Amino acid sequence: MSQFSAFGTPYSPGSPQLVIGLQPGAGHGSQPVLAAQPGIVMCVSSGVVPGGMMPRPADVPNCPPGLEYLSSVNQLLIKQNVELLEAFTGSETNNKYAIKNVLGQDVYMAFEDTACCTRMCWGLARPFDIKIVDNFQREVIHLSRALACKSCFPCCLESVEVTAPPGTKIGSIEQEWTLCSHSFKVKDHLGDTVLRIEGPFCTMSICGNVDFDIVSLAGNKVGKISKQWSGLARELFTDADFFGITFPLDLDARIKAVLLGATFLIDFMFFENNNNANC
């Protein structure tokens, strides 16, 4: 029977597995936590050092600059920074995220760029721009969401446009109208649907992960976006979230970037409230 690692990828029993995550509540500069599966020897290839910055891969033909990092990964960890001002006062601040590979190496940083009055007036429905920068502080991906209307009517569906480099559209995520679950279309730069994201009916994160499956147009599961349980205090008193995302290694880097954008949309739609009480 097939078994799966912490992020949903299959492995054979007895094969070396390295589980790497971030200690809940730790800051951006903290080291990743490494743990071996019970009864299995933990192996790290010679010359691969967990933590630090991800080495820049070789240039990939027909790949937008900065997305070559995505061409060599099939898993990403997205950790939202805890904002102390927001935690103690309840005032909504611009979100910041660290994006790492499974070795805990920095791949990107993401920064929300929204005016204070917009955050105060519109809250979680606010329009936003998120700048995703590489380790050299170069913006490589830009996400844009229009003002959202929190309603179940088909005319009020949400979407995010993804550009890379900024100004060049590579795709979008569009919410689908459904009665009993949450689903999204993943579209390429031509507007063609290439993947779908299917979420659960209830997205309350109570002592467990919440998974949104990434499926092909044929209905086969090819990955997932997982909202990770990050501890009771962090879940109750902050809106700092922790996500894992998996996708096929050979998936177009542009579509990987669009799936990364989908993670931020899902965060804003379902998990930015401290109580995570969204059904």
PDB file of C-alpha atoms in Angstrom:
ATOM      1  CA  MET A   1       0.000   0.000   0.000  1.00  0.00           C
ATOM      2  CA  SER A   2       1.325   3.440  -0.925  1.00  0.00           C
ATOM      3  CA  GLN A   3       2.342   5.746   1.897  1.00  0.00           C
ATOM      4  CA  PHE A   4       2.766   9.481   1.840  1.00  0.00           C
ATOM      5  CA  SER A   5       5.187  11.941   3.358  1.00  0.00           C
ATOM      6  CA  ALA A   6       4.124  14.923   5.452  1.00  0.00           C
ATOM      7  CA  PHE A   7       3.378  16.896   2.294  1.00  0.00           C
ATOM      8  CA  GLY A   8       1.511  14.190   0.451  1.00  0.00           C
ATOM      9  CA  THR A   9       4.219  12.836  -1.822  1.00  0.00           C
ATOM     10  CA  PRO A  10       4.432   9.036  -2.146  1.00  0.00           C
ATOM     11  CA  TYR A  11       7.360   7.054  -0.816  1.00  0.00           C
ATOM     12  CA  SER A  12       8.235   3.425  -0.318  1.00  0.00           C
ATOM     13  CA  PRO A  13       8.351   2.066   3.257  1.00  0.00           C
ATOM     14  CA  GLY A  14      11.948   1.805   4.421  1.00  0.00           C
ATOM     15  CA  SER A  15      13.296   4.466   2.082  1.00  0.00           C
ATOM     16  CA  PRO A  16      15.080   7.448   3.701  1.00  0.00           C
ATOM     17  CA  GLN A  17      12.742  10.333   4.374  1.00  0.00           C
ATOM     18  CA  LEU A  18      13.623  13.783   5.638  1.00  0.00           C
ATOM     19  CA  VAL A  19      10.837  15.775   7.240  1.00  0.00           C
ATOM     20  CA  ILE A  20      11.610  19.457   7.539  1.00  0.00           C
ATOM     21  CA  GLY A  21       9.389  22.164   8.918  1.00  0.00           C
ATOM     22  CA  LEU A  22       9.488  25.404  10.867  1.00  0.00           C
ATOM     23  CA  GLN A  23       9.064  25.487  14.603  1.00  0.00           C
ATOM     24  CA  PRO A  24       5.620  27.035  15.283  1.00  0.00           C
ATOM     25  CA  GLY A  25       6.032  30.532  16.645  1.00  0.00           C
ATOM     26  CA  ALA A  26       9.608  30.869  15.497  1.00  0.00           C
ATOM     27  CA  GLY A  27      10.756  33.978  13.674  1.00  0.00           C
ATOM     28  CA  HIS A  28      11.858  34.243  10.083  1.00  0.00           C
ATOM     29  CA  GLY A  29      15.503  33.865  10.952  1.00  0.00           C
ATOM     30  CA  SER A  30      15.085  30.621  12.896  1.00  0.00           C
ATOM     31  CA  GLN A  31      16.546  27.344  11.690  1.00  0.00           C
ATOM     32  CA  PRO A  32      14.272  24.696  10.234  1.00  0.00           C
ATOM     33  CA  VAL A  33      13.344  21.667  12.298  1.00  0.00           C
ATOM     34  CA  LEU A  34      14.610  18.373  10.876  1.00  0.00           C
ATOM     35  CA  ALA A  35      13.226  15.036  11.965  1.00  0.00           C
ATOM     36  CA  ALA A  36      13.608  11.528  10.617  1.00  0.00           C
ATOM     37  CA  GLN A  37      10.655   9.208  10.237  1.00  0.00           C
ATOM     38  CA  PRO A  38      10.610   6.505  12.989  1.00  0.00           C
ATOM     39  CA  GLY A  39      12.963   3.638  12.182  1.00  0.00           C
ATOM     40  CA  ILE A  40      14.499   5.429   9.212  1.00  0.00           C
ATOM     41  CA  VAL A  41      17.970   6.903   8.925  1.00  0.00           C
ATOM     42  CA  MET A  42      17.939  10.595   8.042  1.00  0.00           C
ATOM     43  CA  CYS A  43      20.188  11.330   5.079  1.00  0.00           C
ATOM     44  CA  VAL A  44      21.223  14.650   3.600  1.00  0.00           C
ATOM     45  CA  SER A  45      23.294  14.658   0.431  1.00  0.00           C
ATOM     46  CA  SER A  46      26.865  15.831   0.753  1.00  0.00           C
ATOM     47  CA  GLY A  47      27.173  19.564   0.204  1.00  0.00           C
ATOM     48  CA  VAL A  48      23.484  20.275   0.858  1.00  0.00           C
ATOM     49  CA  VAL A  49      23.158  22.468   3.930  1.00  0.00           C
ATOM     50  CA  PRO A  50      19.669  22.994   5.393  1.00  0.00           C
ATOM     51  CA  GLY A  51      18.762  26.630   5.933  1.00  0.00           C
ATOM     52  CA  GLY A  52      20.315  29.698   4.344  1.00  0.00           C
ATOM     53  CA  MET A  53      19.513  30.711   0.778  1.00  0.00           C
ATOM     54  CA  MET A  54      18.569  28.353  -2.021  1.00  0.00           C
ATOM     55  CA  PRO A  55      21.386  28.337  -4.602  1.00  0.00           C
ATOM     56  CA  ARG A  56      20.429  29.976  -7.867  1.00  0.00           C
ATOM     57  CA  PRO A  57      19.658  27.270 -10.445  1.00  0.00           C
ATOM     58  CA  ALA A  58      20.973  27.363 -13.980  1.00  0.00           C
ATOM     59  CA  ASP A  59      18.977  29.373 -16.494  1.00  0.00           C
ATOM     60  CA  VAL A  60      15.950  27.542 -17.875  1.00  0.00           C
ATOM     61  CA  PRO A  61      14.946  28.156 -21.520  1.00  0.00           C
ATOM     62  CA  ASN A  62      11.680  30.087 -21.971  1.00  0.00           C
ATOM     63  CA  CYS A  63      11.403  30.658 -18.221  1.00  0.00           C
ATOM     64  CA  PRO A  64      10.735  34.195 -16.925  1.00  0.00           C
ATOM     65  CA  PRO A  65      13.688  35.545 -14.926  1.00  0.00           C
ATOM     66  CA  GLY A  66      13.431  34.585 -11.275  1.00  0.00           C
ATOM     67  CA  LEU A  67      11.148  31.599 -11.846  1.00  0.00           C
ATOM     68  CA  GLU A  68      14.046  29.201 -12.441  1.00  0.00           C
ATOM     69  CA  TYR A  69      13.955  28.540  -8.679  1.00  0.00           C
ATOM     70  CA  LEU A  70      10.531  26.964  -9.167  1.00  0.00           C
ATOM     71  CA  SER A  71      11.683  24.719 -11.997  1.00  0.00           C
ATOM     72  CA  SER A  72      13.744  22.569  -9.624  1.00  0.00           C
ATOM     73  CA  VAL A  73      11.254  22.106  -6.752  1.00  0.00           C
ATOM     74  CA  ASN A  74       8.050  20.159  -6.242  1.00  0.00           C
ATOM     75  CA  GLN A  75       7.282  21.402  -2.729  1.00  0.00           C
ATOM     76  CA  LEU A  76       7.255  24.795  -1.043  1.00  0.00           C
ATOM     77  CA  LEU A  77       6.675  25.972   2.518  1.00  0.00           C
ATOM     78  CA  ILE A  78       4.958  29.334   3.008  1.00  0.00           C
ATOM     79  CA  LYS A  79       5.224  30.789   6.504  1.00  0.00           C
ATOM     80  CA  GLN A  80       3.490  34.033   7.398  1.00  0.00           C
ATOM     81  CA  ASN A  81       5.427  36.273   9.759  1.00  0.00           C
ATOM     82  CA  VAL A  82       3.851  37.023  13.129  1.00  0.00           C
ATOM     83  CA  GLU A  83       3.160  40.755  13.372  1.00  0.00           C
ATOM     84  CA  LEU A  84       3.368  41.799  17.038  1.00  0.00           C
ATOM     85  CA  LEU A  85       1.425  45.041  16.498  1.00  0.00           C
ATOM     86  CA  GLU A  86      -1.397  43.092  14.900  1.00  0.00           C
ATOM     87  CA  ALA A  87      -1.339  40.384  17.584  1.00  0.00           C
ATOM     88  CA  PHE A  88      -1.564  42.846  20.480  1.00  0.00           C
ATOM     89  CA  THR A  89      -3.785  45.573  19.034  1.00  0.00           C
ATOM     90  CA  GLY A  90      -5.890  43.789  16.436  1.00  0.00           C
ATOM     91  CA  SER A  91      -4.912  46.397  13.834  1.00  0.00           C
ATOM     92  CA  GLU A  92      -4.559  44.819  10.394  1.00  0.00           C
ATOM     93  CA  THR A  93      -1.033  45.201   9.012  1.00  0.00           C
ATOM     94  CA  ASN A  94       0.521  44.321   5.674  1.00  0.00           C
ATOM     95  CA  ASN A  95       1.235  40.599   5.550  1.00  0.00           C
ATOM     96  CA  LYS A  96       4.754  39.234   5.057  1.00  0.00           C
ATOM     97  CA  TYR A  97       5.647  35.664   4.144  1.00  0.00           C
ATOM     98  CA  ALA A  98       8.796  33.557   3.915  1.00  0.00           C
ATOM     99  CA  ILE A  99       8.783  31.010   1.080  1.00  0.00           C
ATOM    100  CA  LYS A 100      11.185  28.098   1.566  1.00  0.00           C
ATOM    101  CA  ASN A 101      12.029  24.779  -0.036  1.00  0.00           C
ATOM    102  CA  VAL A 102      11.925  21.486   1.882  1.00  0.00           C
ATOM    103  CA  LEU A 103      15.507  22.027   3.085  1.00  0.00           C
ATOM    104  CA  GLY A 104      14.400  25.204   4.825  1.00  0.00           C
ATOM    105  CA  GLN A 105      16.335  27.331   2.343  1.00  0.00           C
ATOM    106  CA  ASP A 106      14.959  30.764   1.459  1.00  0.00           C
ATOM    107  CA  VAL A 107      13.475  30.816  -2.032  1.00  0.00           C
ATOM    108  CA  TYR A 108      11.414  34.018  -1.973  1.00  0.00           C
ATOM    109  CA  MET A 109       9.922  36.600   0.362  1.00  0.00           C
ATOM    110  CA  ALA A 110       6.430  37.991  -0.196  1.00  0.00           C
ATOM    111  CA  PHE A 111       5.259  41.428   0.927  1.00  0.00           C
ATOM    112  CA  GLU A 112       1.727  42.783   0.806  1.00  0.00           C
ATOM    113  CA  ASP A 113       1.596  46.374  -0.424  1.00  0.00           C
ATOM    114  CA  THR A 114      -1.745  47.834   0.646  1.00  0.00           C
ATOM    115  CA  ALA A 115      -2.486  51.322   1.984  1.00  0.00           C
ATOM    116  CA  CYS A 116      -3.363  51.596   5.675  1.00  0.00           C
ATOM    117  CA  CYS A 117      -6.775  53.156   5.007  1.00  0.00           C
ATOM    118  CA  THR A 118      -7.606  50.332   2.581  1.00  0.00           C
ATOM    119  CA  ARG A 119      -6.756  47.714   5.206  1.00  0.00           C
ATOM    120  CA  MET A 120      -8.783  49.487   7.863  1.00  0.00           C
ATOM    121  CA  CYS A 121     -11.843  50.106   5.677  1.00  0.00           C
ATOM    122  CA  TRP A 122     -12.095  46.829   3.807  1.00  0.00           C
ATOM    123  CA  GLY A 123     -10.426  44.302   6.095  1.00  0.00           C
ATOM    124  CA  LEU A 124     -10.088  40.850   4.536  1.00  0.00           C
ATOM    125  CA  ALA A 125     -12.129  41.904   1.487  1.00  0.00           C
ATOM    126  CA  ARG A 126      -9.494  44.497   0.614  1.00  0.00           C
ATOM    127  CA  PRO A 127      -7.850  44.655  -2.781  1.00  0.00           C
ATOM    128  CA  PHE A 128      -4.186  43.794  -2.488  1.00  0.00           C
ATOM    129  CA  ASP A 129      -0.908  43.705  -4.328  1.00  0.00           C
ATOM    130  CA  ILE A 130       1.691  41.197  -3.176  1.00  0.00           C
ATOM    131  CA  LYS A 131       5.279  41.537  -4.315  1.00  0.00           C
ATOM    132  CA  ILE A 132       7.321  38.339  -4.346  1.00  0.00           C
ATOM    133  CA  VAL A 133      11.061  39.007  -4.350  1.00  0.00           C
ATOM    134  CA  ASP A 134      14.068  36.708  -4.669  1.00  0.00           C
ATOM    135  CA  ASN A 135      17.064  36.576  -2.351  1.00  0.00           C
ATOM    136  CA  PHE A 136      18.552  39.591  -4.143  1.00  0.00           C
ATOM    137  CA  GLN A 137      15.426  41.700  -3.440  1.00  0.00           C
ATOM    138  CA  ARG A 138      14.376  41.665  -7.086  1.00  0.00           C
ATOM    139  CA  GLU A 139      10.634  41.488  -7.627  1.00  0.00           C
ATOM    140  CA  VAL A 140      10.014  38.408  -9.754  1.00  0.00           C
ATOM    141  CA  ILE A 141       6.278  37.769  -9.254  1.00  0.00           C
ATOM    142  CA  HIS A 142       3.410  40.188  -8.686  1.00  0.00           C
ATOM    143  CA  LEU A 143      -0.067  39.238  -7.434  1.00  0.00           C
ATOM    144  CA  SER A 144      -3.114  41.498  -7.729  1.00  0.00           C
ATOM    145  CA  ARG A 145      -6.586  41.035  -6.280  1.00  0.00           C
ATOM    146  CA  ALA A 146      -9.472  43.422  -6.866  1.00  0.00           C
ATOM    147  CA  LEU A 147     -11.830  44.504  -4.086  1.00  0.00           C
ATOM    148  CA  ALA A 148     -13.690  41.376  -3.006  1.00  0.00           C
ATOM    149  CA  CYS A 149     -17.382  41.151  -2.256  1.00  0.00           C
ATOM    150  CA  LYS A 150     -17.959  38.573   0.475  1.00  0.00           C
ATOM    151  CA  SER A 151     -21.059  36.938  -0.932  1.00  0.00           C
ATOM    152  CA  CYS A 152     -22.200  33.539  -2.173  1.00  0.00           C
ATOM    153  CA  PHE A 153     -23.690  35.016  -5.360  1.00  0.00           C
ATOM    154  CA  PRO A 154     -22.065  33.995  -8.683  1.00  0.00           C
ATOM    155  CA  CYS A 155     -21.401  37.635  -9.535  1.00  0.00           C
ATOM    156  CA  CYS A 156     -19.128  38.043  -6.496  1.00  0.00           C
ATOM    157  CA  LEU A 157     -16.449  35.440  -7.174  1.00  0.00           C
ATOM    158  CA  GLU A 158     -12.835  36.228  -6.333  1.00  0.00           C
ATOM    159  CA  SER A 159      -9.731  36.099  -8.497  1.00  0.00           C
ATOM    160  CA  VAL A 160      -6.035  36.926  -8.487  1.00  0.00           C
ATOM    161  CA  GLU A 161      -3.913  37.873 -11.494  1.00  0.00           C
ATOM    162  CA  VAL A 162      -0.296  36.701 -11.536  1.00  0.00           C
ATOM    163  CA  THR A 163       2.425  38.484 -13.512  1.00  0.00           C
ATOM    164  CA  ALA A 164       6.087  37.494 -13.929  1.00  0.00           C
ATOM    165  CA  PRO A 165       8.061  39.543 -14.481  1.00  0.00           C
ATOM    166  CA  PRO A 166       5.740  42.243 -13.089  1.00  0.00           C
ATOM    167  CA  GLY A 167       3.557  43.522 -15.907  1.00  0.00           C
ATOM    168  CA  THR A 168       3.635  40.306 -17.957  1.00  0.00           C
ATOM    169  CA  LYS A 169       0.613  38.137 -17.225  1.00  0.00           C
ATOM    170  CA  ILE A 170       1.388  34.438 -16.787  1.00  0.00           C
ATOM    171  CA  GLY A 171      -1.954  33.282 -15.410  1.00  0.00           C
ATOM    172  CA  SER A 172      -4.727  33.738 -12.891  1.00  0.00           C
ATOM    173  CA  ILE A 173      -6.766  31.990 -10.226  1.00  0.00           C
ATOM    174  CA  GLU A 174     -10.544  32.298 -10.441  1.00  0.00           C
ATOM    175  CA  GLN A 175     -13.037  31.112  -7.871  1.00  0.00           C
ATOM    176  CA  GLU A 176     -15.799  28.843  -9.176  1.00  0.00           C
ATOM    177  CA  TRP A 177     -19.394  29.047  -8.024  1.00  0.00           C
ATOM    178  CA  THR A 178     -20.334  25.923  -6.092  1.00  0.00           C
ATOM    179  CA  LEU A 179     -22.954  24.993  -3.520  1.00  0.00           C
ATOM    180  CA  CYS A 180     -21.181  22.595  -1.167  1.00  0.00           C
ATOM    181  CA  SER A 181     -17.430  23.125  -1.471  1.00  0.00           C
ATOM    182  CA  HIS A 182     -14.750  25.584  -2.526  1.00  0.00           C
ATOM    183  CA  SER A 183     -13.085  25.320  -5.922  1.00  0.00           C
ATOM    184  CA  PHE A 184     -10.920  27.422  -8.213  1.00  0.00           C
ATOM    185  CA  LYS A 185      -9.763  27.416 -11.817  1.00  0.00           C
ATOM    186  CA  VAL A 186      -6.041  27.744 -12.494  1.00  0.00           C
ATOM    187  CA  LYS A 187      -5.599  29.524 -15.832  1.00  0.00           C
ATOM    188  CA  ASP A 188      -2.575  30.181 -18.019  1.00  0.00           C
ATOM    189  CA  HIS A 189      -1.659  33.462 -19.724  1.00  0.00           C
ATOM    190  CA  LEU A 190      -4.137  32.752 -22.547  1.00  0.00           C
ATOM    191  CA  GLY A 191      -7.031  32.320 -20.141  1.00  0.00           C
ATOM    192  CA  ASP A 192      -7.246  28.561 -20.653  1.00  0.00           C
ATOM    193  CA  THR A 193      -7.959  26.428 -17.588  1.00  0.00           C
ATOM    194  CA  VAL A 194      -5.038  24.042 -16.991  1.00  0.00           C
ATOM    195  CA  LEU A 195      -5.734  22.819 -13.445  1.00  0.00           C
ATOM    196  CA  ARG A 196      -8.402  23.038 -10.781  1.00  0.00           C
ATOM    197  CA  ILE A 197      -8.191  23.406  -7.013  1.00  0.00           C
ATOM    198  CA  GLU A 198     -10.819  21.610  -4.939  1.00  0.00           C
ATOM    199  CA  GLY A 199     -11.246  22.470  -1.272  1.00  0.00           C
ATOM    200  CA  PRO A 200     -13.386  21.075   1.542  1.00  0.00           C
ATOM    201  CA  PHE A 201     -16.855  22.246   2.490  1.00  0.00           C
ATOM    202  CA  CYS A 202     -15.626  23.415   5.895  1.00  0.00           C
ATOM    203  CA  THR A 203     -12.244  25.105   6.258  1.00  0.00           C
ATOM    204  CA  MET A 204     -12.113  25.389  10.047  1.00  0.00           C
ATOM    205  CA  SER A 205      -8.572  24.597  11.167  1.00  0.00           C
ATOM    206  CA  ILE A 206      -9.153  22.859  14.499  1.00  0.00           C
ATOM    207  CA  CYS A 207      -6.049  20.907  15.547  1.00  0.00           C
ATOM    208  CA  GLY A 208      -5.432  19.650  12.032  1.00  0.00           C
ATOM    209  CA  ASN A 209      -4.492  20.493   8.456  1.00  0.00           C
ATOM    210  CA  VAL A 210      -6.940  21.735   5.829  1.00  0.00           C
ATOM    211  CA  ASP A 211      -6.192  20.433   2.340  1.00  0.00           C
ATOM    212  CA  PHE A 212      -7.076  21.909  -1.052  1.00  0.00           C
ATOM    213  CA  ASP A 213      -6.387  19.313  -3.750  1.00  0.00           C
ATOM    214  CA  ILE A 214      -4.794  20.319  -7.049  1.00  0.00           C
ATOM    215  CA  VAL A 215      -6.364  18.210  -9.791  1.00  0.00           C
ATOM    216  CA  SER A 216      -5.853  17.847 -13.524  1.00  0.00           C
ATOM    217  CA  LEU A 217      -8.635  18.467 -16.025  1.00  0.00           C
ATOM    218  CA  ALA A 218      -9.058  14.677 -16.129  1.00  0.00           C
ATOM    219  CA  GLY A 219      -9.814  14.710 -12.406  1.00  0.00           C
ATOM    220  CA  ASN A 220      -6.526  13.204 -11.193  1.00  0.00           C
ATOM    221  CA  LYS A 221      -4.939  14.608  -8.037  1.00  0.00           C
ATOM    222  CA  VAL A 222      -1.496  16.014  -8.858  1.00  0.00           C
ATOM    223  CA  GLY A 223      -0.730  18.024  -5.714  1.00  0.00           C
ATOM    224  CA  LYS A 224      -2.253  19.980  -2.884  1.00  0.00           C
ATOM    225  CA  ILE A 225      -2.206  23.224  -0.944  1.00  0.00           C
ATOM    226  CA  SER A 226      -2.274  22.399   2.754  1.00  0.00           C
ATOM    227  CA  LYS A 227      -2.992  24.842   5.552  1.00  0.00           C
ATOM    228  CA  GLN A 228      -0.801  23.417   8.330  1.00  0.00           C
ATOM    229  CA  TRP A 229      -1.864  23.379  11.975  1.00  0.00           C
ATOM    230  CA  SER A 230       0.690  25.614  13.726  1.00  0.00           C
ATOM    231  CA  GLY A 231      -0.208  25.356  17.410  1.00  0.00           C
ATOM    232  CA  LEU A 232      -3.104  26.470  19.589  1.00  0.00           C
ATOM    233  CA  ALA A 233      -1.729  29.848  20.699  1.00  0.00           C
ATOM    234  CA  ARG A 234      -0.653  30.838  17.196  1.00  0.00           C
ATOM    235  CA  GLU A 235      -4.000  29.777  15.713  1.00  0.00           C
ATOM    236  CA  LEU A 236      -6.116  31.543  18.343  1.00  0.00           C
ATOM    237  CA  PHE A 237      -4.247  34.786  18.875  1.00  0.00           C
ATOM    238  CA  THR A 238      -2.650  35.567  15.510  1.00  0.00           C
ATOM    239  CA  ASP A 239      -3.571  35.259  11.852  1.00  0.00           C
ATOM    240  CA  ALA A 240      -0.036  34.132  10.929  1.00  0.00           C
ATOM    241  CA  ASP A 241      -0.509  31.000   8.865  1.00  0.00           C
ATOM    242  CA  PHE A 242       1.708  28.183   7.638  1.00  0.00           C
ATOM    243  CA  PHE A 243       1.101  26.453   4.292  1.00  0.00           C
ATOM    244  CA  GLY A 244       2.672  23.583   2.403  1.00  0.00           C
ATOM    245  CA  ILE A 245       2.202  23.227  -1.337  1.00  0.00           C
ATOM    246  CA  THR A 246       3.115  20.297  -3.601  1.00  0.00           C
ATOM    247  CA  PHE A 247       2.970  20.042  -7.387  1.00  0.00           C
ATOM    248  CA  PRO A 248       4.587  17.939 -10.147  1.00  0.00           C
ATOM    249  CA  LEU A 249       8.294  18.610 -10.578  1.00  0.00           C
ATOM    250  CA  ASP A 250       7.909  18.916 -14.357  1.00  0.00           C
ATOM    251  CA  LEU A 251       5.025  21.396 -14.169  1.00  0.00           C
ATOM    252  CA  ASP A 252       5.634  24.655 -16.060  1.00  0.00           C
ATOM    253  CA  ALA A 253       7.302  27.154 -13.702  1.00  0.00           C
ATOM    254  CA  ARG A 254       4.677  29.739 -14.687  1.00  0.00           C
ATOM    255  CA  ILE A 255       1.868  27.510 -13.453  1.00  0.00           C
ATOM    256  CA  LYS A 256       3.813  26.796 -10.262  1.00  0.00           C
ATOM    257  CA  ALA A 257       3.911  30.562  -9.713  1.00  0.00           C
ATOM    258  CA  VAL A 258       0.152  30.757 -10.302  1.00  0.00           C
ATOM    259  CA  LEU A 259      -0.382  27.999  -7.712  1.00  0.00           C
ATOM    260  CA  LEU A 260       1.775  30.000  -5.322  1.00  0.00           C
ATOM    261  CA  GLY A 261      -0.577  32.925  -5.925  1.00  0.00           C
ATOM    262  CA  ALA A 262      -3.538  30.646  -5.230  1.00  0.00           C
ATOM    263  CA  THR A 263      -2.096  29.949  -1.784  1.00  0.00           C
ATOM    264  CA  PHE A 264      -2.245  33.633  -0.869  1.00  0.00           C
ATOM    265  CA  LEU A 265      -5.808  33.957  -2.158  1.00  0.00           C
ATOM    266  CA  ILE A 266      -6.866  30.928  -0.094  1.00  0.00           C
ATOM    267  CA  ASP A 267      -5.162  32.426   2.964  1.00  0.00           C
ATOM    268  CA  PHE A 268      -7.048  35.713   2.625  1.00  0.00           C
ATOM    269  CA  MET A 269     -10.375  34.044   1.900  1.00  0.00           C
ATOM    270  CA  PHE A 270     -10.409  31.429   4.655  1.00  0.00           C
ATOM    271  CA  PHE A 271      -7.638  31.766   7.237  1.00  0.00           C
ATOM    272  CA  GLU A 272      -6.868  35.414   7.983  1.00  0.00           C
ATOM    273  CA  ASN A 273      -9.457  35.537  10.767  1.00  0.00           C
ATOM    274  CA  ASN A 274      -7.843  34.616  14.075  1.00  0.00           C
ATOM    275  CA  ASN A 275     -10.556  32.099  14.865  1.00  0.00           C
ATOM    276  CA  ASN A 276     -10.349  30.377  11.463  1.00  0.00           C
ATOM    277  CA  ALA A 277     -14.106  29.925  11.679  1.00  0.00           C
ATOM    278  CA  ASN A 278     -14.943  29.632   8.019  1.00  0.00           C
ATOM    279  CA  CYS A 279     -17.352  27.050   6.671  1.00  0.00           C
TER     280      CYS A 279
END
